[in-house]
PDB file of C-alpha atoms in Angstrom:
ATOM      1  CA  UNK A   1      -6.972 -19.660   7.463  1.00  0.00           C
ATOM      2  CA  UNK A   2     -10.345 -19.846   5.761  1.00  0.00           C
ATOM      3  CA  UNK A   3     -11.991 -18.243   8.796  1.00  0.00           C
ATOM      4  CA  UNK A   4      -9.311 -15.556   9.055  1.00  0.00           C
ATOM      5  CA  UNK A   5      -9.712 -14.754   5.358  1.00  0.00           C
ATOM      6  CA  UNK A   6     -13.472 -14.491   5.747  1.00  0.00           C
ATOM      7  CA  UNK A   7     -13.256 -12.197   8.786  1.00  0.00           C
ATOM      8  CA  UNK A   8     -10.672  -9.876   7.271  1.00  0.00           C
ATOM      9  CA  UNK A   9     -12.266 -10.016   3.833  1.00  0.00           C
ATOM     10  CA  UNK A  10     -15.607  -8.874   5.250  1.00  0.00           C
ATOM     11  CA  UNK A  11     -13.960  -5.844   6.836  1.00  0.00           C
ATOM     12  CA  UNK A  12     -11.963  -5.088   3.679  1.00  0.00           C
ATOM     13  CA  UNK A  13     -15.186  -5.059   1.640  1.00  0.00           C
ATOM     14  CA  UNK A  14     -17.318  -3.168   4.204  1.00  0.00           C
ATOM     15  CA  UNK A  15     -15.016  -1.464   6.727  1.00  0.00           C
ATOM     16  CA  UNK A  16     -17.797   0.729   8.140  1.00  0.00           C
ATOM     17  CA  UNK A  17     -20.016  -2.276   8.982  1.00  0.00           C
ATOM     18  CA  UNK A  18     -19.843  -2.622  12.787  1.00  0.00           C
ATOM     19  CA  UNK A  19     -20.934  -6.280  12.915  1.00  0.00           C
ATOM     20  CA  UNK A  20     -17.857  -7.317  10.925  1.00  0.00           C
ATOM     21  CA  UNK A  21     -15.475  -5.506  13.270  1.00  0.00           C
ATOM     22  CA  UNK A  22     -16.390  -7.503  16.376  1.00  0.00           C
ATOM     23  CA  UNK A  23     -16.458 -11.285  16.910  1.00  0.00           C
ATOM     24  CA  UNK A  24     -17.408 -13.208  20.051  1.00  0.00           C
ATOM     25  CA  UNK A  25     -14.699 -15.375  21.542  1.00  0.00           C
ATOM     26  CA  UNK A  26     -17.402 -17.874  22.497  1.00  0.00           C
ATOM     27  CA  UNK A  27     -18.270 -18.446  18.845  1.00  0.00           C
ATOM     28  CA  UNK A  28     -17.156 -21.967  17.997  1.00  0.00           C
ATOM     29  CA  UNK A  29     -15.356 -20.902  14.816  1.00  0.00           C
ATOM     30  CA  UNK A  30     -13.467 -18.163  16.682  1.00  0.00           C
ATOM     31  CA  UNK A  31     -12.729 -20.276  19.758  1.00  0.00           C
ATOM     32  CA  UNK A  32     -10.941 -22.759  17.495  1.00  0.00           C
ATOM     33  CA  UNK A  33      -8.489 -20.013  16.485  1.00  0.00           C
ATOM     34  CA  UNK A  34      -7.561 -18.812  19.969  1.00  0.00           C
ATOM     35  CA  UNK A  35      -4.104 -19.696  21.195  1.00  0.00           C
ATOM     36  CA  UNK A  36      -2.975 -20.554  17.673  1.00  0.00           C
ATOM     37  CA  UNK A  37      -1.181 -18.744  14.852  1.00  0.00           C
ATOM     38  CA  UNK A  38      -4.532 -17.637  13.451  1.00  0.00           C
ATOM     39  CA  UNK A  39      -5.218 -15.545  16.555  1.00  0.00           C
ATOM     40  CA  UNK A  40      -1.846 -13.845  16.039  1.00  0.00           C
ATOM     41  CA  UNK A  41      -2.858 -12.978  12.482  1.00  0.00           C
ATOM     42  CA  UNK A  42      -6.068 -11.361  13.701  1.00  0.00           C
ATOM     43  CA  UNK A  43      -4.169  -9.340  16.296  1.00  0.00           C
ATOM     44  CA  UNK A  44      -1.640  -8.262  13.673  1.00  0.00           C
ATOM     45  CA  UNK A  45      -4.591  -7.049  11.590  1.00  0.00           C
ATOM     46  CA  UNK A  46      -5.774  -4.809  14.444  1.00  0.00           C
ATOM     47  CA  UNK A  47      -8.009  -7.034  16.587  1.00  0.00           C
ATOM     48  CA  UNK A  48      -7.673  -6.794  20.358  1.00  0.00           C
ATOM     49  CA  UNK A  49      -9.514  -7.984  23.476  1.00  0.00           C
ATOM     50  CA  UNK A  50     -12.656  -6.141  24.572  1.00  0.00           C
ATOM     51  CA  UNK A  51     -15.744  -6.717  26.697  1.00  0.00           C
ATOM     52  CA  UNK A  52     -19.213  -5.848  25.438  1.00  0.00           C
ATOM     53  CA  UNK A  53     -22.767  -6.657  26.408  1.00  0.00           C
ATOM     54  CA  UNK A  54     -22.462  -9.996  24.612  1.00  0.00           C
ATOM     55  CA  UNK A  55     -19.332 -10.902  26.581  1.00  0.00           C
ATOM     56  CA  UNK A  56     -15.666 -11.255  25.682  1.00  0.00           C
ATOM     57  CA  UNK A  57     -14.900 -10.339  22.079  1.00  0.00           C
ATOM     58  CA  UNK A  58     -12.117  -9.633  19.672  1.00  0.00           C
ATOM     59  CA  UNK A  59     -12.645  -6.181  18.219  1.00  0.00           C
ATOM     60  CA  UNK A  60     -10.908  -4.471  15.304  1.00  0.00           C
ATOM     61  CA  UNK A  61      -9.981  -1.284  17.149  1.00  0.00           C
ATOM     62  CA  UNK A  62      -7.944   0.108  14.259  1.00  0.00           C
ATOM     63  CA  UNK A  63     -11.157   0.298  12.218  1.00  0.00           C
ATOM     64  CA  UNK A  64     -13.163   1.606  15.164  1.00  0.00           C
ATOM     65  CA  UNK A  65     -10.692   4.441  15.700  1.00  0.00           C
ATOM     66  CA  UNK A  66     -11.017   5.497  12.075  1.00  0.00           C
ATOM     67  CA  UNK A  67     -14.799   5.433  12.273  1.00  0.00           C
ATOM     68  CA  UNK A  68     -14.523   7.621  15.404  1.00  0.00           C
ATOM     69  CA  UNK A  69     -16.444   5.181  17.586  1.00  0.00           C
ATOM     70  CA  UNK A  70     -15.912   5.084  21.345  1.00  0.00           C
ATOM     71  CA  UNK A  71     -14.649   2.223  23.467  1.00  0.00           C
ATOM     72  CA  UNK A  72     -16.513  -1.050  23.489  1.00  0.00           C
ATOM     73  CA  UNK A  73     -17.302  -0.731  27.160  1.00  0.00           C
ATOM     74  CA  UNK A  74     -20.046   1.743  27.897  1.00  0.00           C
ATOM     75  CA  UNK A  75     -19.828   4.063  24.884  1.00  0.00           C
ATOM     76  CA  UNK A  76     -20.578   2.600  21.481  1.00  0.00           C
ATOM     77  CA  UNK A  77     -19.644   5.796  19.699  1.00  0.00           C
ATOM     78  CA  UNK A  78     -21.120   7.149  16.545  1.00  0.00           C
ATOM     79  CA  UNK A  79     -23.518   4.254  15.998  1.00  0.00           C
ATOM     80  CA  UNK A  80     -25.173   4.581  19.414  1.00  0.00           C
ATOM     81  CA  UNK A  81     -25.453   8.372  19.054  1.00  0.00           C
ATOM     82  CA  UNK A  82     -27.263   7.977  15.771  1.00  0.00           C
ATOM     83  CA  UNK A  83     -24.364   9.329  13.756  1.00  0.00           C
ATOM     84  CA  UNK A  84     -23.407   7.766  10.461  1.00  0.00           C
ATOM     85  CA  UNK A  85     -20.102   5.928  10.630  1.00  0.00           C
ATOM     86  CA  UNK A  86     -18.065   6.360   7.482  1.00  0.00           C
ATOM     87  CA  UNK A  87     -14.876   4.623   6.463  1.00  0.00           C
ATOM     88  CA  UNK A  88     -13.739   4.473   2.863  1.00  0.00           C
ATOM     89  CA  UNK A  89     -11.107   1.772   3.244  1.00  0.00           C
ATOM     90  CA  UNK A  90      -9.835  -0.724   5.787  1.00  0.00           C
ATOM     91  CA  UNK A  91      -6.586  -0.009   7.674  1.00  0.00           C
ATOM     92  CA  UNK A  92      -3.440  -0.767   5.718  1.00  0.00           C
ATOM     93  CA  UNK A  93      -2.206  -3.293   8.306  1.00  0.00           C
ATOM     94  CA  UNK A  94      -5.400  -5.302   7.951  1.00  0.00           C
ATOM     95  CA  UNK A  95      -5.164  -5.343   4.166  1.00  0.00           C
ATOM     96  CA  UNK A  96      -1.526  -6.443   4.330  1.00  0.00           C
ATOM     97  CA  UNK A  97      -2.349  -9.320   6.689  1.00  0.00           C
ATOM     98  CA  UNK A  98      -5.290 -10.320   4.493  1.00  0.00           C
ATOM     99  CA  UNK A  99      -3.049 -10.419   1.404  1.00  0.00           C
ATOM    100  CA  UNK A 100      -0.474 -12.614   3.168  1.00  0.00           C
ATOM    101  CA  UNK A 101      -3.139 -14.965   4.525  1.00  0.00           C
ATOM    102  CA  UNK A 102      -4.696 -15.352   1.080  1.00  0.00           C
ATOM    103  CA  UNK A 103      -1.296 -16.220  -0.402  1.00  0.00           C
ATOM    104  CA  UNK A 104      -0.700 -18.842   2.294  1.00  0.00           C
ATOM    105  CA  UNK A 105      -4.200 -20.259   1.892  1.00  0.00           C
ATOM    106  CA  UNK A 106      -3.774 -20.705  -1.859  1.00  0.00           C
ATOM    107  CA  UNK A 107      -0.378 -22.357  -1.362  1.00  0.00           C
ATOM    108  CA  UNK A 108      -1.888 -24.783   1.147  1.00  0.00           C
ATOM    109  CA  UNK A 109      -4.802 -25.489  -1.191  1.00  0.00           C
ATOM    110  CA  UNK A 110      -2.333 -26.519  -3.887  1.00  0.00           C
ATOM    111  CA  UNK A 111      -0.608 -28.820  -1.419  1.00  0.00           C
ATOM    112  CA  UNK A 112      -3.935 -30.331  -0.389  1.00  0.00           C
ATOM    113  CA  UNK A 113      -4.782 -30.933  -4.063  1.00  0.00           C
ATOM    114  CA  UNK A 114      -1.422 -32.623  -4.609  1.00  0.00           C
ATOM    115  CA  UNK A 115      -1.918 -34.848  -1.560  1.00  0.00           C
ATOM    116  CA  UNK A 116      -5.440 -35.754  -2.704  1.00  0.00           C
ATOM    117  CA  UNK A 117      -3.985 -36.980  -5.973  1.00  0.00           C
ATOM    118  CA  UNK A 118      -1.649 -39.317  -4.110  1.00  0.00           C
ATOM    119  CA  UNK A 119      -3.827 -42.089  -2.733  1.00  0.00           C
ATOM    120  CA  UNK A 120      -3.021 -43.018   0.825  1.00  0.00           C
ATOM    121  CA  UNK A 121      -0.636 -40.092   1.297  1.00  0.00           C
ATOM    122  CA  UNK A 122       0.133 -38.732   4.776  1.00  0.00           C
ATOM    123  CA  UNK A 123      -1.998 -35.915   6.232  1.00  0.00           C
ATOM    124  CA  UNK A 124      -0.995 -32.345   5.404  1.00  0.00           C
ATOM    125  CA  UNK A 125       1.191 -30.657   8.032  1.00  0.00           C
ATOM    126  CA  UNK A 126       2.798 -27.227   7.815  1.00  0.00           C
ATOM    127  CA  UNK A 127       5.934 -28.671   9.443  1.00  0.00           C
ATOM    128  CA  UNK A 128       6.444 -31.015   6.473  1.00  0.00           C
ATOM    129  CA  UNK A 129       9.449 -29.934   4.389  1.00  0.00           C
ATOM    130  CA  UNK A 130       7.532 -29.767   1.102  1.00  0.00           C
ATOM    131  CA  UNK A 131       4.658 -27.811   2.628  1.00  0.00           C
ATOM    132  CA  UNK A 132       6.953 -25.396   4.460  1.00  0.00           C
ATOM    133  CA  UNK A 133       8.958 -24.838   1.288  1.00  0.00           C
ATOM    134  CA  UNK A 134       5.811 -24.159  -0.729  1.00  0.00           C
ATOM    135  CA  UNK A 135       4.626 -21.634   1.863  1.00  0.00           C
ATOM    136  CA  UNK A 136       8.017 -19.949   1.999  1.00  0.00           C
ATOM    137  CA  UNK A 137       8.254 -19.643  -1.783  1.00  0.00           C
ATOM    138  CA  UNK A 138       4.718 -18.286  -2.085  1.00  0.00           C
ATOM    139  CA  UNK A 139       5.268 -15.693   0.649  1.00  0.00           C
ATOM    140  CA  UNK A 140       8.674 -14.648  -0.723  1.00  0.00           C
ATOM    141  CA  UNK A 141       7.126 -14.177  -4.173  1.00  0.00           C
ATOM    142  CA  UNK A 142       4.370 -12.086  -2.595  1.00  0.00           C
ATOM    143  CA  UNK A 143       6.831  -9.930  -0.661  1.00  0.00           C
ATOM    144  CA  UNK A 144       8.968  -9.465  -3.770  1.00  0.00           C
ATOM    145  CA  UNK A 145       5.983  -8.336  -5.814  1.00  0.00           C
ATOM    146  CA  UNK A 146       4.929  -5.998  -3.007  1.00  0.00           C
ATOM    147  CA  UNK A 147       8.386  -4.415  -3.088  1.00  0.00           C
ATOM    148  CA  UNK A 148       8.117  -3.898  -6.844  1.00  0.00           C
ATOM    149  CA  UNK A 149       4.640  -2.396  -6.491  1.00  0.00           C
ATOM    150  CA  UNK A 150       5.753  -0.098  -3.671  1.00  0.00           C
ATOM    151  CA  UNK A 151       8.753   1.103  -5.664  1.00  0.00           C
ATOM    152  CA  UNK A 152       6.526   1.837  -8.661  1.00  0.00           C
ATOM    153  CA  UNK A 153       4.002   3.669  -6.475  1.00  0.00           C
ATOM    154  CA  UNK A 154       6.795   5.726  -4.912  1.00  0.00           C
ATOM    155  CA  UNK A 155       8.119   6.590  -8.365  1.00  0.00           C
ATOM    156  CA  UNK A 156       4.672   7.772  -9.468  1.00  0.00           C
ATOM    157  CA  UNK A 157       4.252   9.791  -6.274  1.00  0.00           C
ATOM    158  CA  UNK A 158       7.639  11.443  -6.755  1.00  0.00           C
ATOM    159  CA  UNK A 159       6.829  12.272 -10.369  1.00  0.00           C
ATOM    160  CA  UNK A 160       3.515  13.781  -9.330  1.00  0.00           C
ATOM    161  CA  UNK A 161       5.234  15.898  -6.677  1.00  0.00           C
ATOM    162  CA  UNK A 162       7.822  17.115  -9.183  1.00  0.00           C
ATOM    163  CA  UNK A 163       5.117  17.971 -11.702  1.00  0.00           C
ATOM    164  CA  UNK A 164       3.202  19.916  -9.055  1.00  0.00           C
ATOM    165  CA  UNK A 165       6.290  21.978  -8.211  1.00  0.00           C
ATOM    166  CA  UNK A 166       6.945  22.806 -11.872  1.00  0.00           C
ATOM    167  CA  UNK A 167       3.283  23.782 -12.311  1.00  0.00           C
ATOM    168  CA  UNK A 168       3.424  26.148  -9.329  1.00  0.00           C
ATOM    169  CA  UNK A 169       3.792  29.828 -10.329  1.00  0.00           C
ATOM    170  CA  UNK A 170       5.889  30.390  -7.200  1.00  0.00           C
ATOM    171  CA  UNK A 171       8.000  27.233  -6.965  1.00  0.00           C
ATOM    172  CA  UNK A 172       8.709  26.278 -10.562  1.00  0.00           C
ATOM    173  CA  UNK A 173      12.273  27.626 -10.409  1.00  0.00           C
ATOM    174  CA  UNK A 174      13.042  25.226  -7.560  1.00  0.00           C
ATOM    175  CA  UNK A 175      11.540  22.384  -9.581  1.00  0.00           C
ATOM    176  CA  UNK A 176      13.750  23.057 -12.603  1.00  0.00           C
ATOM    177  CA  UNK A 177      16.792  23.657 -10.432  1.00  0.00           C
ATOM    178  CA  UNK A 178      16.303  20.178  -8.888  1.00  0.00           C
ATOM    179  CA  UNK A 179      16.791  18.579 -12.325  1.00  0.00           C
ATOM    180  CA  UNK A 180      19.746  20.786 -13.319  1.00  0.00           C
ATOM    181  CA  UNK A 181      17.837  23.674 -14.857  1.00  0.00           C
ATOM    182  CA  UNK A 182      19.135  26.584 -12.802  1.00  0.00           C
ATOM    183  CA  UNK A 183      20.837  27.975 -15.934  1.00  0.00           C
ATOM    184  CA  UNK A 184      17.390  28.506 -17.502  1.00  0.00           C
ATOM    185  CA  UNK A 185      16.515  31.147 -14.915  1.00  0.00           C
ATOM    186  CA  UNK A 186      18.731  33.824 -16.414  1.00  0.00           C
ATOM    187  CA  UNK A 187      16.505  36.798 -15.682  1.00  0.00           C
ATOM    188  CA  UNK A 188      16.020  37.324 -19.411  1.00  0.00           C
ATOM    189  CA  UNK A 189      13.520  36.405 -22.134  1.00  0.00           C
ATOM    190  CA  UNK A 190      13.936  32.660 -21.550  1.00  0.00           C
ATOM    191  CA  UNK A 191      12.936  32.889 -17.883  1.00  0.00           C
ATOM    192  CA  UNK A 192      10.046  35.155 -18.846  1.00  0.00           C
ATOM    193  CA  UNK A 193       8.925  32.583 -21.426  1.00  0.00           C
ATOM    194  CA  UNK A 194       9.007  29.858 -18.790  1.00  0.00           C
ATOM    195  CA  UNK A 195       7.191  31.990 -16.252  1.00  0.00           C
ATOM    196  CA  UNK A 196       4.262  32.793 -18.529  1.00  0.00           C
ATOM    197  CA  UNK A 197       3.044  29.243 -19.230  1.00  0.00           C
ATOM    198  CA  UNK A 198       3.165  25.942 -17.314  1.00  0.00           C
ATOM    199  CA  UNK A 199       3.369  24.063 -20.632  1.00  0.00           C
ATOM    200  CA  UNK A 200       6.691  25.786 -21.347  1.00  0.00           C
ATOM    201  CA  UNK A 201       8.031  24.690 -17.964  1.00  0.00           C
ATOM    202  CA  UNK A 202       6.941  21.115 -18.526  1.00  0.00           C
ATOM    203  CA  UNK A 203       8.722  21.059 -21.868  1.00  0.00           C
ATOM    204  CA  UNK A 204      11.869  22.399 -20.212  1.00  0.00           C
ATOM    205  CA  UNK A 205      11.708  19.753 -17.497  1.00  0.00           C
ATOM    206  CA  UNK A 206      11.222  16.983 -20.061  1.00  0.00           C
ATOM    207  CA  UNK A 207      14.261  18.243 -21.985  1.00  0.00           C
ATOM    208  CA  UNK A 208      16.394  18.325 -18.834  1.00  0.00           C
ATOM    209  CA  UNK A 209      15.363  14.794 -17.907  1.00  0.00           C
ATOM    210  CA  UNK A 210      16.121  13.606 -21.440  1.00  0.00           C
ATOM    211  CA  UNK A 211      19.576  15.154 -21.230  1.00  0.00           C
ATOM    212  CA  UNK A 212      20.212  13.476 -17.881  1.00  0.00           C
ATOM    213  CA  UNK A 213      19.129  10.111 -19.312  1.00  0.00           C
ATOM    214  CA  UNK A 214      21.344  10.584 -22.370  1.00  0.00           C
ATOM    215  CA  UNK A 215      24.314  11.325 -20.122  1.00  0.00           C
ATOM    216  CA  UNK A 216      23.689   8.112 -18.160  1.00  0.00           C
ATOM    217  CA  UNK A 217      23.315   6.049 -21.299  1.00  0.00           C
ATOM    218  CA  UNK A 218      26.056   7.482 -23.526  1.00  0.00           C
ATOM    219  CA  UNK A 219      28.541   8.931 -21.067  1.00  0.00           C
ATOM    220  CA  UNK A 220      31.128  11.596 -21.842  1.00  0.00           C
ATOM    221  CA  UNK A 221      30.031  12.381 -25.412  1.00  0.00           C
ATOM    222  CA  UNK A 222      26.447  13.072 -24.390  1.00  0.00           C
ATOM    223  CA  UNK A 223      27.631  15.110 -21.415  1.00  0.00           C
ATOM    224  CA  UNK A 224      29.757  17.295 -23.675  1.00  0.00           C
ATOM    225  CA  UNK A 225      26.807  17.998 -26.000  1.00  0.00           C
ATOM    226  CA  UNK A 226      24.544  18.828 -23.039  1.00  0.00           C
ATOM    227  CA  UNK A 227      27.094  21.206 -21.600  1.00  0.00           C
ATOM    228  CA  UNK A 228      27.507  22.972 -24.936  1.00  0.00           C
ATOM    229  CA  UNK A 229      23.730  23.377 -25.171  1.00  0.00           C
ATOM    230  CA  UNK A 230      23.613  24.929 -21.699  1.00  0.00           C
ATOM    231  CA  UNK A 231      26.436  27.250 -22.517  1.00  0.00           C
TER     232      UNK A 231
END
């Protein structure tokens, strides 16, 4: 796992660096990973088989595609043509695999430390119940936190989209209608007031969202007050 972390970490830090995106299968450190779970992790991160002038390699094609380089055989793409390869961030799949591998590595390090403290203890094996349980708990915690982070990111994205609609001089009516504000577009002075300034529309949206929250929290009484306001 240390080698996998190093390989993926190098790409995560410098995704446009070609030498990090290709590793020789004949390299002793890489050869030790082949045919094992670690090779599967590399392939899940976007590495695949290729043949170059230095022989058989594993190449991160997902990065190469984003840098607009050609195939490994014959055409070496932007680099060989003297073009500057640019890539701001590594592929998402690679970053996800790297995060999981780092979690597993830290869990195994803790197990190694515990075994070192027990003189004469048995060698560390992933099949051992305690080790497997530690790995499972660490990975489940990681996945749970990822779910929380993704939900929060989705919430922020949705809020940004809603704010953009309300700020639009052409779509703001749809934005208010989506949060129950169709009654505000009455064709009179109120709609004109909303139409003239995005700040007015944002205030109206905030009020509508506050009313919706009050209805959820306080039920029928709050709903009755909101309906009387709209009337």
